[in-house]
Structure formats: structure tokens, C-alpha cells
Coordinates of C-alpha atoms and ligand atoms in Angstrom, one line a residue:
X1 CA 36.6 -73.9 -24.2
X2 CA 38.8 -74.8 -26.9
X3 CA 39.9 -71.4 -28.7
X4 CA 38.9 -72.2 -32.4
X5 CA 35.5 -73.3 -31.2
X6 CA 35.3 -70.6 -29.1
X7 CA 35.6 -68.1 -32.0
X8 CA 33.3 -69.9 -34.5
X9 CA 31.3 -70.0 -31.8
X10 CA 31.0 -66.3 -31.3
X11 CA 30.3 -65.7 -34.5
X12 CA 27.8 -67.7 -35.3
X13 CA 26.3 -65.8 -32.0
X14 CA 27.2 -62.4 -33.0
X15 CA 25.3 -60.2 -34.8
X16 CA 26.0 -56.8 -36.5
X17 CA 23.9 -54.9 -35.9
X18 CA 23.0 -56.7 -33.0
X19 CA 19.8 -58.6 -33.6
X20 CA 17.1 -55.9 -31.4
X21 CA 18.6 -53.4 -33.5
X22 CA 17.2 -55.9 -36.9
X23 CA 14.3 -55.8 -35.9
X24 CA 13.7 -51.8 -35.4
X25 CA 15.6 -51.7 -38.8
X26 CA 13.0 -53.7 -40.1
X27 CA 9.8 -52.4 -38.8
X28 CA 11.6 -48.8 -40.0
X29 CA 11.9 -50.0 -43.7
X30 CA 8.4 -51.2 -44.0
X31 CA 6.9 -47.6 -42.0
X32 CA 9.0 -46.6 -45.1
X33 CA 7.3 -48.9 -47.4
X34 CA 3.9 -49.0 -47.2
X35 CA 4.0 -45.1 -45.1
X36 CA 1.1 -45.7 -42.3
X37 CA 0.0 -42.3 -40.7
X38 CA -0.6 -44.2 -37.3
X39 CA 1.6 -46.2 -35.9
X40 CA 1.3 -48.2 -32.0
X41 CA 3.9 -50.4 -30.6
X42 CA 2.4 -52.8 -28.0
X43 CA 5.0 -53.7 -25.9
X44 CA 6.7 -50.8 -26.1
X45 CA 9.3 -51.9 -23.3
X46 CA 12.0 -48.6 -22.8
X47 CA 11.0 -46.7 -26.3
X48 CA 13.1 -47.8 -29.3
X49 CA 11.5 -48.5 -30.8
X50 CA 9.2 -45.4 -30.7
X51 CA 12.0 -42.9 -30.7
X52 CA 13.2 -44.4 -34.0
X53 CA 10.0 -43.9 -35.6
X54 CA 9.4 -40.4 -34.8
X55 CA 11.8 -39.3 -37.4
X56 CA 9.7 -41.4 -39.6
X57 CA 7.8 -37.9 -41.4
X58 CA 4.9 -40.3 -42.6
X59 CA 3.7 -40.6 -39.1
X60 CA 1.7 -38.2 -37.3
X61 CA 0.1 -40.1 -34.3
X62 CA 2.5 -42.8 -32.7
X63 CA 1.5 -44.3 -29.4
X64 CA 2.8 -47.1 -26.3
X65 CA 1.5 -49.5 -24.8
X66 CA 3.2 -51.2 -22.3
X67 CA 1.9 -53.2 -18.9
X68 CA 5.0 -51.8 -16.9
X69 CA 4.6 -48.8 -16.8
X70 CA 8.1 -47.6 -15.0
X71 CA 10.3 -49.0 -17.6
X72 CA 8.0 -46.8 -20.2
X73 CA 8.8 -44.1 -17.2
X74 CA 12.6 -44.4 -17.3
X75 CA 13.1 -43.0 -20.7
X76 CA 10.1 -41.7 -22.0
X77 CA 10.9 -38.1 -21.5
X78 CA 13.4 -38.4 -24.2
X79 CA 9.6 -39.1 -26.5
X80 CA 9.5 -35.2 -25.6
X81 CA 10.3 -32.6 -28.5
X82 CA 14.3 -30.7 -28.5
X83 CA 14.4 -26.9 -28.3
X84 CA 15.0 -27.3 -32.6
X85 CA 11.4 -29.2 -32.7
X86 CA 10.2 -25.3 -31.4
X87 CA 12.9 -23.4 -33.7
X88 CA 11.9 -25.1 -36.7
X89 CA 8.4 -27.0 -36.8
X90 CA 7.8 -29.7 -38.6
X91 CA 4.8 -29.2 -42.1
X92 CA 3.8 -32.1 -40.5
X93 CA 2.0 -32.8 -36.9
X94 CA 2.7 -36.0 -34.3
X95 CA 1.6 -36.5 -31.4
X96 CA 3.0 -39.5 -29.1
X97 CA 1.4 -41.2 -26.4
X98 CA 2.7 -44.2 -24.1
X99 CA -0.4 -46.0 -22.3
X100 CA 0.0 -48.5 -19.2
X101 CA -2.4 -51.0 -19.9
X102 CA -1.8 -55.3 -21.2
X103 CA -2.5 -56.0 -24.6
X104 CA -5.6 -58.2 -23.6
X105 CA -7.7 -55.4 -22.9
X106 CA -9.6 -53.5 -25.3
X107 CA -9.4 -49.8 -25.3
X108 CA -11.4 -47.1 -27.9
X109 CA -7.0 -45.2 -27.6
X110 CA -5.8 -47.7 -29.7
X111 CA -8.6 -47.5 -32.4
X112 CA -7.7 -45.9 -35.5
X113 CA -4.3 -48.0 -36.5
X114 CA -3.3 -48.1 -39.5
X115 CA 0.7 -50.1 -38.1
X116 CA 0.4 -52.4 -35.1
X117 CA 4.3 -53.6 -34.0
X118 CA 4.3 -56.2 -31.0
X119 CA 8.9 -56.7 -31.0
X120 CA 9.1 -59.6 -28.9
X121 CA 6.2 -59.7 -27.4
X122 CA 3.8 -62.3 -27.3
X123 CA 6.0 -64.6 -25.6
X124 CA 5.8 -62.8 -23.0
X125 CA 2.6 -63.3 -22.6
X126 CA 0.2 -66.0 -20.3
X127 CA -2.0 -68.3 -22.1
X128 CA -5.3 -66.7 -20.9
X129 CA -3.5 -63.1 -22.6
X130 CA -1.9 -65.1 -25.1
X131 CA -5.7 -66.6 -25.8
X132 CA -7.8 -62.6 -25.4
X133 CA -4.5 -61.0 -28.0
X134 CA -6.1 -62.0 -31.3
X135 CA -9.2 -60.7 -30.6
X136 CA -8.0 -57.8 -29.5
X137 CA -5.5 -57.0 -32.2
X138 CA -6.6 -58.0 -35.8
X139 CA -10.5 -58.0 -34.4
X140 CA -10.3 -54.7 -32.6
X141 CA -8.0 -52.9 -33.2
X142 CA -8.1 -53.9 -36.6
X143 CA -5.4 -51.6 -37.9
X144 CA -4.4 -52.5 -41.8
X145 CA -0.6 -53.6 -41.6
X146 CA -0.1 -56.0 -38.0
X147 CA 3.9 -57.0 -37.3
X148 CA 4.9 -59.6 -34.4
X149 CA 7.8 -61.2 -34.7
X150 CA 9.3 -63.3 -31.4
X151 CA 11.9 -65.8 -31.0
X152 CA 12.7 -68.6 -32.5
X153 CA 13.3 -72.3 -31.1
X154 CA 15.2 -73.7 -33.4
X155 CA 17.6 -71.1 -33.2
X156 CA 18.6 -71.8 -29.8
X157 CA 21.2 -74.7 -29.7
X158 CA 23.3 -71.7 -31.7
X159 CA 23.2 -69.4 -28.9
X160 CA 25.8 -70.3 -26.2
X161 CA 24.1 -70.1 -22.6
X162 CA 20.3 -71.0 -23.8
X163 CA 18.8 -73.3 -21.0
X164 CA 15.4 -73.3 -22.2
X165 CA 14.4 -69.6 -23.8
X166 CA 16.0 -67.2 -24.3
X167 CA 14.9 -64.9 -21.1
X168 CA 13.5 -65.8 -17.6
X169 CA 10.0 -63.7 -18.5
X170 CA 9.3 -66.5 -21.7
X171 CA 6.7 -67.9 -21.0
X172 CA 7.1 -70.2 -24.4
X173 CA 8.5 -69.5 -26.9
X174 CA 7.4 -71.6 -30.5
X175 CA 9.4 -73.3 -33.7
X176 CA 8.5 -72.1 -37.1
X177 CA 5.8 -74.6 -37.6
X178 CA 4.4 -74.0 -33.9
X179 CA 4.1 -69.2 -35.0
X180 CA 3.7 -70.4 -39.0
X181 CA 0.3 -72.7 -37.8
X182 CA -0.6 -69.5 -35.2
X183 CA -0.4 -66.8 -37.6
X184 CA -1.9 -69.0 -40.4
X185 CA -5.1 -69.5 -38.0
X186 CA -5.2 -66.2 -37.1
X187 CA -4.8 -64.5 -40.4
X188 CA -8.0 -67.0 -41.6
X189 CA -10.2 -65.7 -38.5
X190 CA -9.6 -62.1 -39.0
X191 CA -8.6 -61.5 -42.8
X192 CA -6.0 -60.9 -43.1
X193 CA -3.1 -62.4 -45.5
X194 CA 0.5 -63.4 -43.1
X195 CA 3.8 -63.6 -45.1
X196 CA 6.9 -65.0 -42.7
X197 CA 10.4 -63.7 -43.1
X198 CA 12.9 -63.3 -40.0
X199 CA 16.1 -61.1 -39.0
X200 CA 19.2 -62.9 -37.6
X201 CA 20.2 -65.3 -40.6
X202 CA 21.0 -68.8 -39.7
X203 CA 24.3 -69.6 -40.4
X204 CA 25.9 -71.6 -43.5
X205 CA 25.4 -74.9 -43.5
X206 CA 22.8 -74.0 -41.1
X207 CA 20.2 -72.1 -42.5
X208 CA 16.8 -75.1 -41.6
X209 CA 17.1 -73.5 -38.0
X210 CA 15.7 -70.7 -39.6
X211 CA 16.2 -67.4 -38.0
X212 CA 16.7 -65.9 -35.5
X213 CA 14.1 -63.9 -35.1
X214 CA 10.9 -65.0 -36.7
X215 CA 8.5 -62.1 -38.0
X216 CA 4.8 -62.6 -39.5
X217 CA 3.4 -59.0 -41.1
X218 CA -0.4 -59.2 -41.8
X219 CA -2.5 -57.0 -43.9
X220 CA -5.4 -56.5 -44.2
X221 CA -7.5 -57.9 -46.4
X222 CA -11.2 -55.9 -46.1
X223 CA -11.3 -52.5 -46.5
X224 CA -11.6 -50.2 -43.5
X225 CA -14.9 -49.3 -43.3
X226 CA -15.2 -46.4 -40.9
X227 CA -15.6 -45.7 -37.1
X228 CA -16.5 -49.2 -35.6
X229 CA -20.4 -49.5 -34.7
X230 CA -20.7 -47.9 -31.1
X231 CA -22.6 -51.1 -29.8
X232 CA -18.8 -53.1 -30.5
X233 CA -16.5 -50.1 -28.7
X234 CA -16.2 -50.6 -25.3
X235 CA -17.2 -47.0 -23.1
X236 CA -14.7 -47.3 -20.9
X237 CA -10.8 -46.4 -21.4
X238 CA -9.3 -49.2 -19.6
X239 CA -5.4 -47.8 -20.0
X240 CA -4.1 -45.1 -17.9
X241 CA -2.1 -41.7 -20.4
X242 CA 1.2 -42.4 -18.9
X243 CA 3.2 -39.4 -21.3
X244 CA 1.3 -37.3 -24.2
X245 CA 3.4 -35.1 -26.2
X246 CA 2.0 -32.5 -29.0
X247 CA 5.2 -31.8 -31.7
X248 CA 4.6 -28.0 -32.3
X249 CA 3.8 -28.6 -36.0
X250 CA 3.2 -25.2 -39.8
X251 CA -0.1 -26.9 -39.6
X252 CA -0.7 -25.1 -36.3
X253 CA -1.7 -21.5 -36.9
X254 CA 0.0 -20.1 -34.3
X255 CA 3.4 -21.8 -35.5
X256 CA 2.3 -21.1 -38.7
X257 CA 2.3 -17.3 -38.5
X258 CA 5.4 -17.0 -36.3
X259 CA 7.7 -19.6 -39.4
X260 CA 5.8 -16.8 -42.0
X261 CA 6.8 -13.5 -40.1
X262 CA 10.6 -14.5 -40.0
X263 CA 10.7 -15.8 -43.6
X264 CA 9.2 -12.5 -44.7
X265 CA 11.7 -10.1 -42.7
X266 CA 14.5 -13.3 -43.9
X267 CA 13.6 -12.3 -47.6
X268 CA 13.1 -9.1 -47.7
X269 CA 16.7 -8.3 -45.6
X270 CA 18.3 -9.8 -48.7
X271 CA 16.6 -8.0 -50.9
X272 CA 17.2 -4.8 -49.4
X273 CA 20.8 -5.5 -48.2
X274 CA 20.7 -6.5 -52.4
X275 CA 19.6 -2.9 -53.4
X276 CA 21.6 -1.3 -51.0
X277 CA 24.7 -2.6 -51.5
X278 CA 23.6 -2.0 -55.9
X279 CA 23.2 2.0 -53.8
X280 CA 25.7 2.7 -52.6
X281 CA 28.0 0.9 -56.0
X282 CA 26.4 3.4 -58.2
X283 CA 25.6 6.3 -56.1
X284 CA 27.6 8.7 -57.8
X285 CA 24.5 7.3 -60.9
X286 CA 22.0 9.5 -60.7
X287 CA 20.4 7.4 -63.4
X288 CA 20.9 4.4 -61.6
X289 CA 20.6 4.6 -58.4
X290 CA 18.1 3.0 -57.1
X291 CA 17.4 0.7 -59.7
X292 CA 17.9 -3.0 -58.3
X293 CA 20.9 -4.7 -60.2
X294 CA 20.6 -8.6 -60.4
X295 CA 24.1 -10.4 -59.8
X296 CA 25.7 -13.2 -59.8
X297 CA 24.6 -15.5 -57.5
X298 CA 21.2 -17.3 -57.9
X299 CA 19.3 -15.0 -55.5
X300 CA 19.6 -12.5 -57.7
X301 CA 19.8 -14.5 -60.7
X302 CA 15.7 -15.1 -59.2
X303 CA 15.0 -11.9 -57.9
X304 CA 16.5 -9.8 -61.1
X305 CA 14.2 -12.4 -63.2
X306 CA 10.9 -11.3 -60.8
X307 CA 12.1 -7.5 -61.0
X308 CA 11.8 -8.0 -64.8
X309 CA 9.1 -9.7 -65.8
X310 CA 6.5 -8.9 -63.3
X311 CA 7.7 -5.4 -62.4
X312 CA 7.5 -5.9 -59.1
X313 CA 11.0 -4.3 -58.1
X314 CA 12.7 -3.1 -55.1
X315 CA 12.5 0.7 -54.1
X316 CA 14.4 3.6 -52.4
X317 CA 12.1 6.8 -51.1
X318 CA 14.3 9.0 -48.4
X319 CA 14.9 6.5 -45.8
X320 CA 12.7 4.1 -46.4
X321 CA 13.3 0.8 -48.6
X322 CA 10.4 -0.4 -50.1
X323 CA 10.1 -4.2 -50.8
X324 CA 6.6 -5.4 -52.4
X325 CA 4.4 -7.9 -50.8
X326 CA 4.3 -9.9 -54.2
X327 CA 8.8 -10.3 -54.8
X328 CA 8.1 -11.7 -51.4
X329 CA 5.1 -14.3 -51.9
X330 CA 7.3 -15.4 -55.6
X331 CA 9.9 -16.4 -53.6
X332 CA 9.5 -20.6 -53.2
X333 CA 9.8 -21.2 -49.5
X334 CA 7.2 -18.3 -48.6
X335 CA 5.0 -19.6 -51.3
X336 CA 5.2 -23.2 -50.1
X337 CA 4.2 -21.7 -46.2
X338 CA 1.4 -20.0 -47.4
X339 CA -0.2 -21.2 -50.5
X340 CA -2.1 -18.1 -51.4
X341 CA -1.4 -14.5 -51.4
X342 CA -4.6 -13.1 -49.1
X343 CA -3.3 -16.0 -46.4
X344 CA 0.6 -14.2 -46.7
X345 CA -1.5 -11.6 -45.8
X346 CA -3.5 -11.8 -43.4
X347 CA -0.2 -13.8 -41.1
X348 CA 1.5 -10.7 -41.0
X349 CA -0.9 -8.4 -40.9
X350 CA 0.0 -5.8 -37.8
X351 CA 3.3 -8.2 -37.3
X352 CA 5.3 -6.8 -40.1
X353 CA 5.7 -2.5 -41.0
X354 CA 3.8 -2.2 -44.3
X355 CA 3.9 0.1 -46.6
X356 CA 0.3 2.4 -46.6
X357 CA -1.5 1.2 -49.0
X358 CA -0.4 -2.4 -48.0
X359 CA 1.6 -3.7 -50.6
X360 CA 4.7 -3.4 -49.5
X361 CA 7.7 -4.4 -46.5
X362 CA 8.6 -0.8 -45.4
X363 CA 11.9 -0.8 -43.9
X364 CA 13.8 3.0 -42.6
X365 CA 17.7 3.2 -43.8
X366 CA 18.4 6.7 -41.5
X367 CA 20.6 4.8 -39.5
X368 CA 22.2 2.3 -41.7
Ligands
SAH401 N1 8.6 -54.5 -28.0 C1 10.8 -54.4 -26.9 C2 10.3 -54.9 -25.8 C3 9.2 -56.0 -25.5 S1 9.9 -57.1 -24.2 C4 11.7 -53.9 -28.2 O1 11.1 -54.0 -29.7 O2 12.5 -54.1 -27.2 C5 8.1 -58.1 -23.7 C6 7.6 -56.5 -23.6 O3 5.7 -56.9 -23.1 C7 8.3 -55.8 -21.4 O4 7.8 -54.6 -22.1 C8 6.4 -56.2 -21.0 O5 6.7 -55.5 -20.0 C9 5.9 -55.6 -21.7 N2 4.5 -57.3 -22.0 C10 3.7 -58.2 -21.6 N3 3.2 -58.3 -20.8 C11 2.8 -57.3 -21.5 C12 0.9 -57.3 -22.0 N4 -0.2 -58.1 -21.1 N5 0.4 -56.2 -22.3 C13 1.3 -55.0 -22.6 N6 2.7 -55.1 -22.1 C14 3.1 -56.1 -22.0

């Protein structure tokens, strides 16, 4: 092949970033815009989109569905929590599940989602499956948003080596008019609005070809009416759950308690340390010996202000340092974690050494 022609050709067809990443980024942007809590990815394949979405902090429930269990299982371990997730549990809760089954069948585990994504899925469906697909997704699951992407066959002449379809498993590839008429009809039937866009821009001068990947974003027009009628729900689960991970979260009392205890001890230790360094500095001055003296950094400035304004001064008595719980509670992180002073007391009860009246954290400094 002539070199110039070849270069021109590869320029046309090589997308940067690669097209699959642009499709996933498109979904991520949609998630950031609409902030859905529950997202299901149908035809999730190797779970790469789910892996990206688990970092979107608005999402609390993430589910994947695929008819091919093996392709899902290959990398599903990458959806498990990491050690860091246990060391620093997140404030949100997150559950990730993977199901084995077909989008042609209804299963109650697919109810209640806000966003359903079908990225490069529909062109893999046989005709009878494609016929059932709208009723399952738009009629039964009925999420507030559905995003569907599929190849645009008008772009195929610009892709070298594509004879009939882009992938041997594709059952069809639609041009823009075919996709849009199917999507408009589906939207009309199930009371959704639909807008068209895509990723993979056509080269200059060939705009008529349209995007390499065509995308339809459907928005449900009617409000959620709560749970569907029992009679409409299939009672039987037909999907098989192949993976489930519940991420550690501060919404779980056990993780919250650990986080509060560490934060209380950490804060009290810093206060104690500041107090002790002043103690040493003014060691020979009986007047100032045990008083907290703010220094120049932010932490001490803040603490100094608290001490002055609220009379919540830490103090030394004999071999013990007392750091009032009220002072610790005033620190933003402790305050945000516990919400109320009562909750703080409840969470640390029996776990942190307190003064006899329970009002201060006590450290013994005999050996320090
Ligand atoms: N969504 C993925 C890749 C899609 S490839 C991505 O964004 O990268 C299409 C996937 O759909 C394949 O993994 C295939 O196994 C799955 N699939 C095909 N028919 C299906 C059906 N009836 N129900 C569910 N998944 C199906």
C-alpha cells in the first residue's frame, strides 16, 4: 500500500484514547452529571466499565450482567475490596454484584436501578432476544436513565479490514437511521425521551458518516411510583449470582467505631504532645508549667482558640495527662464522624481509657 495513503488511513481509524475508553468515559461523565446511586451494566463482559464506575462516589449499588459467565469470572476478583478499603473505610456504602443471565429474561434482582448501561450489547443479540430487550429494560427494569451504544455501520468503510461487521459475534450493525428509528419507537412505547450522540468523530469532510459508535441516552418521562405491583413481578429469580462484594463503609457501626477510636486517640495524642512540649519548655516556671500554650501552626492555633473560648483545657495531674472529650469532639474530623457528643461517648465506651467522670481521655506519662 502507498505509504501516504496508509498514513492517512490509519489517522482516520486510530482513535485516541481508544474507542472503548471513550465509551466508558462517556458513561462516567453521565454518572457524574446525574449522580445515580444504583447502576447496572448489561453485557458487562470483563467488568472493565464496572471497575471504572466503582470509583464514582455517588454509586452505592453496582451490578453487572452477562450471558457469558467465563468472561465475567476472568477478572471479577478486581472488583473485590483492597486492603486500603479496610484501612480507610469510605463514607458511602458500596455493594458490587455480578449475575449470569440474559437481557431477554426478567429477574427481580434487576429492579430499582437508576441508570442502566448497555455498551456495545444490542448488536450481539439474536432477533428473538432483541425483540424482548425493550420490555425487559424499559418496561420491567424501568430505570430513570438508559444508555445504549452500538456500532454505526456508515462508519465501517473508514475502518480498514471490516468486510461485513466489526466483530464476528455481531448479529447486525445499524446505520444512523435504523438505530434512531428503533430507539425513537422504543422511547415512545415506554414513555422515555431520547437523545443521540456518539464517540469517535468522523474525519473532516466525512461528517455525514457520523460517529464511529452511536449512542442513545434515554430519560424516563414519568416519575418513579415506588415498587412495581406484586402481580407484575416475576417471583422466580432466573439469574445466577456469581460474585458479590460488600465494601467496608463507615455506615456500618463496626467500621465507624474503629475509625472513631483511632481518630480520638490520634487527636488526643497530638494534644498531649503539644501540652508536654510546652510543659518541658516552661518546666522551671511553676506559674506556666501545666498550661497549654498555642504555637504557630494551624492545629495549635485551633486548639488554642478552643481552650480560650470554651475552657476545654487539657491538663497534667501527677503522672497523668487529661484531654477533655469536649475538646476532642470539637475537631472537625471527629465531629463529622460522630455527629453528636453522645454518639462519641457511646462509640468509645470501654475502648479508650477515660477519667473517672468520663469527661476526658487519660494518658499515663510515667515512662515518657
Ligand atoms: N459492554 C462491554 C462489552 C460488550 S461485548 C464493554 O463495554 O466493553 C458484548 C457482551 O454482551 C459480551 O460479553 C456478551 O457475552 C454479552 N451478551 C451477549 N448476549 C447477551 C445476552 N443475551 N444477555 C446478556 N449479555 C449478553
